[in-house]
Amino acid sequence: MATTSGSPFAYHVFLSFRGEDTRKTFTDHLYTALVQAGFQTFRDDDSIERGKYLNLELPKAIEQSRISIVVLSENYASSTWCLDELVTILECNRTHGNDVLPVFHDVEPSEVRKREGSFEKAFERYENEVEEEDDHERRMELAKRVVGWKAALRQVAALTGMVLKNQADGHESKFIKKIVKVVGDKVRRTVLSVAPHLIGIDLRAGNINSWLQDESNDVGIVAICGIGGIGKTTIAKYLYNLNFERFEGSSFLASVREVSEQPDGLVRLQRQLLSDILKGKKEKIYNADQGIVRIKEALRCIKVLVILDDVDRVDQLDAVLGMRDWLYPGSKIIITTRRKQLLKASKVHTVHEVSGMDNIESLELFCWYAFGQDHPVEDYRNYSKRVVHYCDGLPLALQVLGSSLSGKSIDVWESALEKLEAIPEGEILKKLKISYDSLQDDHDKNLYLDIACFFVGKDKDWTITILDGCGFFTKIGIHNLIDRCLLRVGQRDNKLWMPHLIQDMGREIVRLESTKEPGKRSRLWQKEAFNVLSEKTVRIIYLMSTSMVLVGICLN
């Protein structure tokens, strides 16, 4: 079970109860309901080893639990173990802020507070033990404990709790459901850490969020696609945190592409999916085929929300989800990917392509990272607008550059902007280059580089004619680039288009072929093309030849 990022708690719930009263009945049913609801729950009979380590482990478990449920039953006070445990629970509430939820099972709060009935009898016995103790130090120690127990019972009885006799007409099953809901309201779990300043995310995620909450029995798969750094994962995390509690089981599988490339990566993803869906239960899986069978068995029984982040191959989908027909009615699947065409083979219900931020959103996001506020400092206003124009609506670029320029002088900003015009920022380039590296062969990589250097803004049909004449299979190549979100074709003017950061990435790949001697690069354009020509190091305008380094040059 995932816990809140950065949380000091190892458990959501600690259960304190009198074993002889409720261990095999009410408390067992409550424990099962909490676990099935996805709460990591501690109870002393199965969460730690019995024996000499018990006294050491229980206080630690109480401290590391977000909330303690104290089941106050008829014979609770007859156990000094329970009373000492209650003192520790209330101490953690006072010093660390851990929540406490008293549950009164067949006793009234007044009986606990006033120590009536069985509680009175228990304390009569303790006070007799104090009187009968001959050793002075032991008598004083026991007397001190009794005073602490009395105070603890008064304190816990005064807290807002739940009384079986007053709720659900005394029906334990209904009462337990209410307890689970109260725990959920108190814990307010946010499973996944999401970046701050989610500007415009309601607009971008709104349709998918409505789909997740439509309560229909239809099984649906939605894909969120776009270039690297556009915010696909952020949107997916945001949607998961808003909606995972609506489902009986949920799982967010992060970095599927990266994990699947590691040894036994697909099996690891399958194990995580099963562990999440089965509320922490560990399944032994030794190969992907076995995992598919186990997942099929698990997913066909409950309504689930599963998010697969950064998928780039069909086999990754098949290994984790397989056929859509497995899924229980009402289940929802979300995929994030850089590949549009991947989705058509996977029975995707809807494709949601993430658009970049507009200028107003971009400026606000940039300013939060650069200045810690939603608007630029006056002297930096024009520089901020230049950065926003460069970032072209890409959230990753706005965050990276905002953070790197934060606190810097205007001179540094000017220098940084001049450098960006010549050399793209490294962290942004690294993220974007994943799409380039994933192209299936050198043919598509070379086609991308040629388009980035020479053909952005040109007519698609004209470009195909030129590049086909140079030995390219241009139509299928353009199709593959569009699939990787590296290229678009204008619907109205039929022109090739790239976000300028994607175009800059291609030109930077070429520049790195020879940073000091442009004449040794495979492609040249604009100023450097004129410089090389003027030095008479190049005599050919455009040539596809394995015998020469240069394959293209653009003078305009």
PDB file of N, CA, C and O in Angstrom, residues 470-522:
ATOM      1  N   CYS A 470      16.063  11.542 -52.365  1.00  0.00           N
ATOM      2  CA  CYS A 470      17.333  11.365 -51.654  1.00  0.00           C
ATOM      3  C   CYS A 470      17.430   9.989 -50.992  1.00  0.00           C
ATOM      4  O   CYS A 470      18.311   9.766 -50.156  1.00  0.00           O
ATOM      5  N   GLY A 471      16.509   9.105 -51.333  1.00  0.00           N
ATOM      6  CA  GLY A 471      16.611   7.747 -50.833  1.00  0.00           C
ATOM      7  C   GLY A 471      15.793   7.439 -49.595  1.00  0.00           C
ATOM      8  O   GLY A 471      15.878   6.336 -49.045  1.00  0.00           O
ATOM      9  N   PHE A 472      14.980   8.393 -49.146  1.00  0.00           N
ATOM     10  CA  PHE A 472      14.145   8.148 -47.973  1.00  0.00           C
ATOM     11  C   PHE A 472      12.828   7.471 -48.367  1.00  0.00           C
ATOM     12  O   PHE A 472      12.354   7.619 -49.495  1.00  0.00           O
ATOM     13  N   PHE A 473      12.255   6.747 -47.419  1.00  0.00           N
ATOM     14  CA  PHE A 473      10.875   6.259 -47.514  1.00  0.00           C
ATOM     15  C   PHE A 473      10.047   7.241 -46.681  1.00  0.00           C
ATOM     16  O   PHE A 473       9.672   6.970 -45.539  1.00  0.00           O
ATOM     17  N   THR A 474       9.766   8.375 -47.274  1.00  0.00           N
ATOM     18  CA  THR A 474       9.367   9.544 -46.504  1.00  0.00           C
ATOM     19  C   THR A 474       7.979   9.413 -45.890  1.00  0.00           C
ATOM     20  O   THR A 474       7.735   9.849 -44.758  1.00  0.00           O
ATOM     21  N   LYS A 475       7.025   8.828 -46.623  1.00  0.00           N
ATOM     22  CA  LYS A 475       5.660   8.744 -46.098  1.00  0.00           C
ATOM     23  C   LYS A 475       5.595   7.943 -44.809  1.00  0.00           C
ATOM     24  O   LYS A 475       5.007   8.386 -43.810  1.00  0.00           O
ATOM     25  N   ILE A 476       6.193   6.747 -44.807  1.00  0.00           N
ATOM     26  CA  ILE A 476       6.163   5.942 -43.581  1.00  0.00           C
ATOM     27  C   ILE A 476       7.015   6.577 -42.493  1.00  0.00           C
ATOM     28  O   ILE A 476       6.687   6.513 -41.306  1.00  0.00           O
ATOM     29  N   GLY A 477       8.089   7.242 -42.900  1.00  0.00           N
ATOM     30  CA  GLY A 477       8.928   7.925 -41.921  1.00  0.00           C
ATOM     31  C   GLY A 477       8.198   9.048 -41.225  1.00  0.00           C
ATOM     32  O   GLY A 477       8.269   9.199 -39.995  1.00  0.00           O
ATOM     33  N   ILE A 478       7.457   9.880 -42.008  1.00  0.00           N
ATOM     34  CA  ILE A 478       6.665  10.954 -41.407  1.00  0.00           C
ATOM     35  C   ILE A 478       5.600  10.376 -40.477  1.00  0.00           C
ATOM     36  O   ILE A 478       5.347  10.899 -39.379  1.00  0.00           O
ATOM     37  N   HIS A 479       4.987   9.273 -40.907  1.00  0.00           N
ATOM     38  CA  HIS A 479       4.001   8.591 -40.060  1.00  0.00           C
ATOM     39  C   HIS A 479       4.621   8.207 -38.712  1.00  0.00           C
ATOM     40  O   HIS A 479       4.004   8.400 -37.654  1.00  0.00           O
ATOM     41  N   ASN A 480       5.827   7.679 -38.730  1.00  0.00           N
ATOM     42  CA  ASN A 480       6.494   7.260 -37.488  1.00  0.00           C
ATOM     43  C   ASN A 480       6.854   8.455 -36.606  1.00  0.00           C
ATOM     44  O   ASN A 480       6.795   8.367 -35.374  1.00  0.00           O
ATOM     45  N   LEU A 481       7.247   9.565 -37.214  1.00  0.00           N
ATOM     46  CA  LEU A 481       7.579  10.762 -36.438  1.00  0.00           C
ATOM     47  C   LEU A 481       6.330  11.344 -35.781  1.00  0.00           C
ATOM     48  O   LEU A 481       6.377  11.808 -34.640  1.00  0.00           O
ATOM     49  N   ILE A 482       5.230  11.329 -36.499  1.00  0.00           N
ATOM     50  CA  ILE A 482       3.962  11.792 -35.913  1.00  0.00           C
ATOM     51  C   ILE A 482       3.564  10.885 -34.750  1.00  0.00           C
ATOM     52  O   ILE A 482       3.084  11.347 -33.710  1.00  0.00           O
ATOM     53  N   ASP A 483       3.801   9.590 -34.916  1.00  0.00           N
ATOM     54  CA  ASP A 483       3.498   8.615 -33.867  1.00  0.00           C
ATOM     55  C   ASP A 483       4.238   8.947 -32.576  1.00  0.00           C
ATOM     56  O   ASP A 483       3.699   8.811 -31.479  1.00  0.00           O
ATOM     57  N   ARG A 484       5.494   9.430 -32.701  1.00  0.00           N
ATOM     58  CA  ARG A 484       6.316   9.755 -31.528  1.00  0.00           C
ATOM     59  C   ARG A 484       6.109  11.195 -31.055  1.00  0.00           C
ATOM     60  O   ARG A 484       6.840  11.677 -30.202  1.00  0.00           O
ATOM     61  N   CYS A 485       5.104  11.882 -31.598  1.00  0.00           N
ATOM     62  CA  CYS A 485       4.823  13.276 -31.239  1.00  0.00           C
ATOM     63  C   CYS A 485       5.997  14.199 -31.535  1.00  0.00           C
ATOM     64  O   CYS A 485       6.172  15.233 -30.879  1.00  0.00           O
ATOM     65  N   LEU A 486       6.811  13.825 -32.524  1.00  0.00           N
ATOM     66  CA  LEU A 486       7.937  14.656 -32.942  1.00  0.00           C
ATOM     67  C   LEU A 486       7.581  15.555 -34.118  1.00  0.00           C
ATOM     68  O   LEU A 486       8.362  16.441 -34.485  1.00  0.00           O
ATOM     69  N   LEU A 487       6.422  15.362 -34.717  1.00  0.00           N
ATOM     70  CA  LEU A 487       6.057  16.084 -35.924  1.00  0.00           C
ATOM     71  C   LEU A 487       4.541  16.169 -36.033  1.00  0.00           C
ATOM     72  O   LEU A 487       3.828  15.253 -35.609  1.00  0.00           O
ATOM     73  N   ARG A 488       4.072  17.271 -36.613  1.00  0.00           N
ATOM     74  CA  ARG A 488       2.661  17.423 -36.927  1.00  0.00           C
ATOM     75  C   ARG A 488       2.527  17.950 -38.348  1.00  0.00           C
ATOM     76  O   ARG A 488       3.447  18.575 -38.874  1.00  0.00           O
ATOM     77  N   VAL A 489       1.362  17.708 -38.918  1.00  0.00           N
ATOM     78  CA  VAL A 489       1.044  18.236 -40.248  1.00  0.00           C
ATOM     79  C   VAL A 489      -0.178  19.124 -40.116  1.00  0.00           C
ATOM     80  O   VAL A 489      -1.213  18.699 -39.573  1.00  0.00           O
ATOM     81  N   GLY A 490      -0.040  20.361 -40.569  1.00  0.00           N
ATOM     82  CA  GLY A 490      -1.139  21.301 -40.478  1.00  0.00           C
ATOM     83  C   GLY A 490      -2.357  20.810 -41.254  1.00  0.00           C
ATOM     84  O   GLY A 490      -2.241  20.412 -42.418  1.00  0.00           O
ATOM     85  N   GLN A 491      -3.524  20.819 -40.618  1.00  0.00           N
ATOM     86  CA  GLN A 491      -4.737  20.321 -41.267  1.00  0.00           C
ATOM     87  C   GLN A 491      -5.191  21.237 -42.398  1.00  0.00           C
ATOM     88  O   GLN A 491      -5.777  20.790 -43.376  1.00  0.00           O
ATOM     89  N   ARG A 492      -4.918  22.506 -42.278  1.00  0.00           N
ATOM     90  CA  ARG A 492      -5.375  23.464 -43.284  1.00  0.00           C
ATOM     91  C   ARG A 492      -4.342  23.703 -44.387  1.00  0.00           C
ATOM     92  O   ARG A 492      -4.693  23.768 -45.568  1.00  0.00           O
ATOM     93  N   ASP A 493      -3.073  23.862 -43.974  1.00  0.00           N
ATOM     94  CA  ASP A 493      -2.069  24.245 -44.973  1.00  0.00           C
ATOM     95  C   ASP A 493      -1.142  23.106 -45.387  1.00  0.00           C
ATOM     96  O   ASP A 493      -0.279  23.277 -46.246  1.00  0.00           O
ATOM     97  N   ASN A 494      -1.283  21.919 -44.757  1.00  0.00           N
ATOM     98  CA  ASN A 494      -0.483  20.733 -45.121  1.00  0.00           C
ATOM     99  C   ASN A 494       1.009  20.939 -44.902  1.00  0.00           C
ATOM    100  O   ASN A 494       1.844  20.248 -45.497  1.00  0.00           O
ATOM    101  N   LYS A 495       1.361  21.856 -44.013  1.00  0.00           N
ATOM    102  CA  LYS A 495       2.775  22.117 -43.747  1.00  0.00           C
ATOM    103  C   LYS A 495       3.269  21.322 -42.542  1.00  0.00           C
ATOM    104  O   LYS A 495       2.500  20.998 -41.636  1.00  0.00           O
ATOM    105  N   LEU A 496       4.563  20.993 -42.571  1.00  0.00           N
ATOM    106  CA  LEU A 496       5.197  20.263 -41.470  1.00  0.00           C
ATOM    107  C   LEU A 496       5.478  21.229 -40.326  1.00  0.00           C
ATOM    108  O   LEU A 496       5.972  22.343 -40.544  1.00  0.00           O
ATOM    109  N   TRP A 497       5.182  20.761 -39.126  1.00  0.00           N
ATOM    110  CA  TRP A 497       5.336  21.626 -37.954  1.00  0.00           C
ATOM    111  C   TRP A 497       5.951  20.837 -36.804  1.00  0.00           C
ATOM    112  O   TRP A 497       5.646  19.670 -36.598  1.00  0.00           O
ATOM    113  N   MET A 498       6.852  21.509 -36.065  1.00  0.00           N
ATOM    114  CA  MET A 498       7.426  20.963 -34.831  1.00  0.00           C
ATOM    115  C   MET A 498       7.402  22.059 -33.773  1.00  0.00           C
ATOM    116  O   MET A 498       7.639  23.232 -34.101  1.00  0.00           O
ATOM    117  N   PRO A 499       7.140  21.710 -32.500  1.00  0.00           N
ATOM    118  CA  PRO A 499       7.422  22.676 -31.438  1.00  0.00           C
ATOM    119  C   PRO A 499       8.889  23.088 -31.552  1.00  0.00           C
ATOM    120  O   PRO A 499       9.748  22.252 -31.832  1.00  0.00           O
ATOM    121  N   HIS A 500       9.192  24.365 -31.362  1.00  0.00           N
ATOM    122  CA  HIS A 500      10.560  24.773 -31.684  1.00  0.00           C
ATOM    123  C   HIS A 500      11.594  24.134 -30.764  1.00  0.00           C
ATOM    124  O   HIS A 500      12.751  23.986 -31.131  1.00  0.00           O
ATOM    125  N   LEU A 501      11.169  23.693 -29.556  1.00  0.00           N
ATOM    126  CA  LEU A 501      12.124  22.961 -28.711  1.00  0.00           C
ATOM    127  C   LEU A 501      12.463  21.600 -29.313  1.00  0.00           C
ATOM    128  O   LEU A 501      13.590  21.106 -29.173  1.00  0.00           O
ATOM    129  N   ILE A 502      11.493  20.974 -29.990  1.00  0.00           N
ATOM    130  CA  ILE A 502      11.760  19.714 -30.677  1.00  0.00           C
ATOM    131  C   ILE A 502      12.680  19.963 -31.871  1.00  0.00           C
ATOM    132  O   ILE A 502      13.607  19.182 -32.140  1.00  0.00           O
ATOM    133  N   GLN A 503      12.440  21.061 -32.595  1.00  0.00           N
ATOM    134  CA  GLN A 503      13.328  21.413 -33.699  1.00  0.00           C
ATOM    135  C   GLN A 503      14.733  21.736 -33.186  1.00  0.00           C
ATOM    136  O   GLN A 503      15.735  21.289 -33.760  1.00  0.00           O
ATOM    137  N   ASP A 504      14.814  22.496 -32.089  1.00  0.00           N
ATOM    138  CA  ASP A 504      16.123  22.828 -31.513  1.00  0.00           C
ATOM    139  C   ASP A 504      16.870  21.575 -31.076  1.00  0.00           C
ATOM    140  O   ASP A 504      18.097  21.508 -31.184  1.00  0.00           O
ATOM    141  N   MET A 505      16.133  20.581 -30.569  1.00  0.00           N
ATOM    142  CA  MET A 505      16.780  19.333 -30.169  1.00  0.00           C
ATOM    143  C   MET A 505      17.467  18.685 -31.367  1.00  0.00           C
ATOM    144  O   MET A 505      18.614  18.229 -31.279  1.00  0.00           O
ATOM    145  N   GLY A 506      16.775  18.619 -32.512  1.00  0.00           N
ATOM    146  CA  GLY A 506      17.385  18.021 -33.694  1.00  0.00           C
ATOM    147  C   GLY A 506      18.629  18.753 -34.122  1.00  0.00           C
ATOM    148  O   GLY A 506      19.665  18.143 -34.446  1.00  0.00           O
ATOM    149  N   ARG A 507      18.570  20.058 -34.125  1.00  0.00           N
ATOM    150  CA  ARG A 507      19.739  20.845 -34.530  1.00  0.00           C
ATOM    151  C   ARG A 507      20.877  20.716 -33.523  1.00  0.00           C
ATOM    152  O   ARG A 507      22.052  20.747 -33.908  1.00  0.00           O
ATOM    153  N   GLU A 508      20.524  20.555 -32.239  1.00  0.00           N
ATOM    154  CA  GLU A 508      21.580  20.363 -31.239  1.00  0.00           C
ATOM    155  C   GLU A 508      22.257  19.007 -31.407  1.00  0.00           C
ATOM    156  O   GLU A 508      23.473  18.877 -31.209  1.00  0.00           O
ATOM    157  N   ILE A 509      21.497  17.980 -31.770  1.00  0.00           N
ATOM    158  CA  ILE A 509      22.090  16.664 -32.041  1.00  0.00           C
ATOM    159  C   ILE A 509      23.124  16.782 -33.156  1.00  0.00           C
ATOM    160  O   ILE A 509      24.223  16.205 -33.087  1.00  0.00           O
ATOM    161  N   VAL A 510      22.793  17.550 -34.181  1.00  0.00           N
ATOM    162  CA  VAL A 510      23.737  17.758 -35.288  1.00  0.00           C
ATOM    163  C   VAL A 510      24.938  18.578 -34.820  1.00  0.00           C
ATOM    164  O   VAL A 510      26.088  18.273 -35.157  1.00  0.00           O
ATOM    165  N   ARG A 511      24.698  19.626 -34.043  1.00  0.00           N
ATOM    166  CA  ARG A 511      25.800  20.475 -33.558  1.00  0.00           C
ATOM    167  C   ARG A 511      26.818  19.674 -32.749  1.00  0.00           C
ATOM    168  O   ARG A 511      28.030  19.894 -32.844  1.00  0.00           O
ATOM    169  N   LEU A 512      26.313  18.723 -31.982  1.00  0.00           N
ATOM    170  CA  LEU A 512      27.210  17.927 -31.132  1.00  0.00           C
ATOM    171  C   LEU A 512      28.071  16.948 -31.933  1.00  0.00           C
ATOM    172  O   LEU A 512      28.999  16.354 -31.385  1.00  0.00           O
ATOM    173  N   GLU A 513      27.768  16.783 -33.216  1.00  0.00           N
ATOM    174  CA  GLU A 513      28.629  15.943 -34.050  1.00  0.00           C
ATOM    175  C   GLU A 513      30.036  16.526 -34.147  1.00  0.00           C
ATOM    176  O   GLU A 513      31.021  15.795 -34.250  1.00  0.00           O
ATOM    177  N   SER A 514      30.131  17.845 -34.099  1.00  0.00           N
ATOM    178  CA  SER A 514      31.433  18.526 -34.090  1.00  0.00           C
ATOM    179  C   SER A 514      31.202  19.944 -33.593  1.00  0.00           C
ATOM    180  O   SER A 514      30.769  20.820 -34.340  1.00  0.00           O
ATOM    181  N   THR A 515      31.443  20.160 -32.309  1.00  0.00           N
ATOM    182  CA  THR A 515      31.108  21.444 -31.698  1.00  0.00           C
ATOM    183  C   THR A 515      32.032  22.569 -32.167  1.00  0.00           C
ATOM    184  O   THR A 515      31.630  23.731 -32.183  1.00  0.00           O
ATOM    185  N   LYS A 516      33.250  22.249 -32.573  1.00  0.00           N
ATOM    186  CA  LYS A 516      34.227  23.288 -32.918  1.00  0.00           C
ATOM    187  C   LYS A 516      34.428  23.474 -34.413  1.00  0.00           C
ATOM    188  O   LYS A 516      34.867  24.536 -34.864  1.00  0.00           O
ATOM    189  N   GLU A 517      34.129  22.440 -35.201  1.00  0.00           N
ATOM    190  CA  GLU A 517      34.349  22.532 -36.647  1.00  0.00           C
ATOM    191  C   GLU A 517      33.037  22.223 -37.371  1.00  0.00           C
ATOM    192  O   GLU A 517      32.741  21.056 -37.667  1.00  0.00           O
ATOM    193  N   PRO A 518      32.244  23.247 -37.665  1.00  0.00           N
ATOM    194  CA  PRO A 518      30.951  23.036 -38.334  1.00  0.00           C
ATOM    195  C   PRO A 518      31.070  22.273 -39.646  1.00  0.00           C
ATOM    196  O   PRO A 518      30.133  21.550 -40.029  1.00  0.00           O
ATOM    197  N   GLY A 519      32.189  22.427 -40.350  1.00  0.00           N
ATOM    198  CA  GLY A 519      32.347  21.738 -41.625  1.00  0.00           C
ATOM    199  C   GLY A 519      32.336  20.232 -41.511  1.00  0.00           C
ATOM    200  O   GLY A 519      32.151  19.525 -42.509  1.00  0.00           O
ATOM    201  N   LYS A 520      32.518  19.700 -40.302  1.00  0.00           N
ATOM    202  CA  LYS A 520      32.511  18.247 -40.100  1.00  0.00           C
ATOM    203  C   LYS A 520      31.130  17.716 -39.692  1.00  0.00           C
ATOM    204  O   LYS A 520      30.985  16.526 -39.456  1.00  0.00           O
ATOM    205  N   ARG A 521      30.152  18.614 -39.616  1.00  0.00           N
ATOM    206  CA  ARG A 521      28.799  18.168 -39.257  1.00  0.00           C
ATOM    207  C   ARG A 521      28.079  17.641 -40.483  1.00  0.00           C
ATOM    208  O   ARG A 521      28.399  17.971 -41.617  1.00  0.00           O
ATOM    209  N   SER A 522      27.049  16.835 -40.232  1.00  0.00           N
ATOM    210  CA  SER A 522      26.308  16.226 -41.336  1.00  0.00           C
ATOM    211  C   SER A 522      25.346  17.195 -42.003  1.00  0.00           C
ATOM    212  O   SER A 522      24.932  16.990 -43.142  1.00  0.00           O
TER     213      SER A 522
END
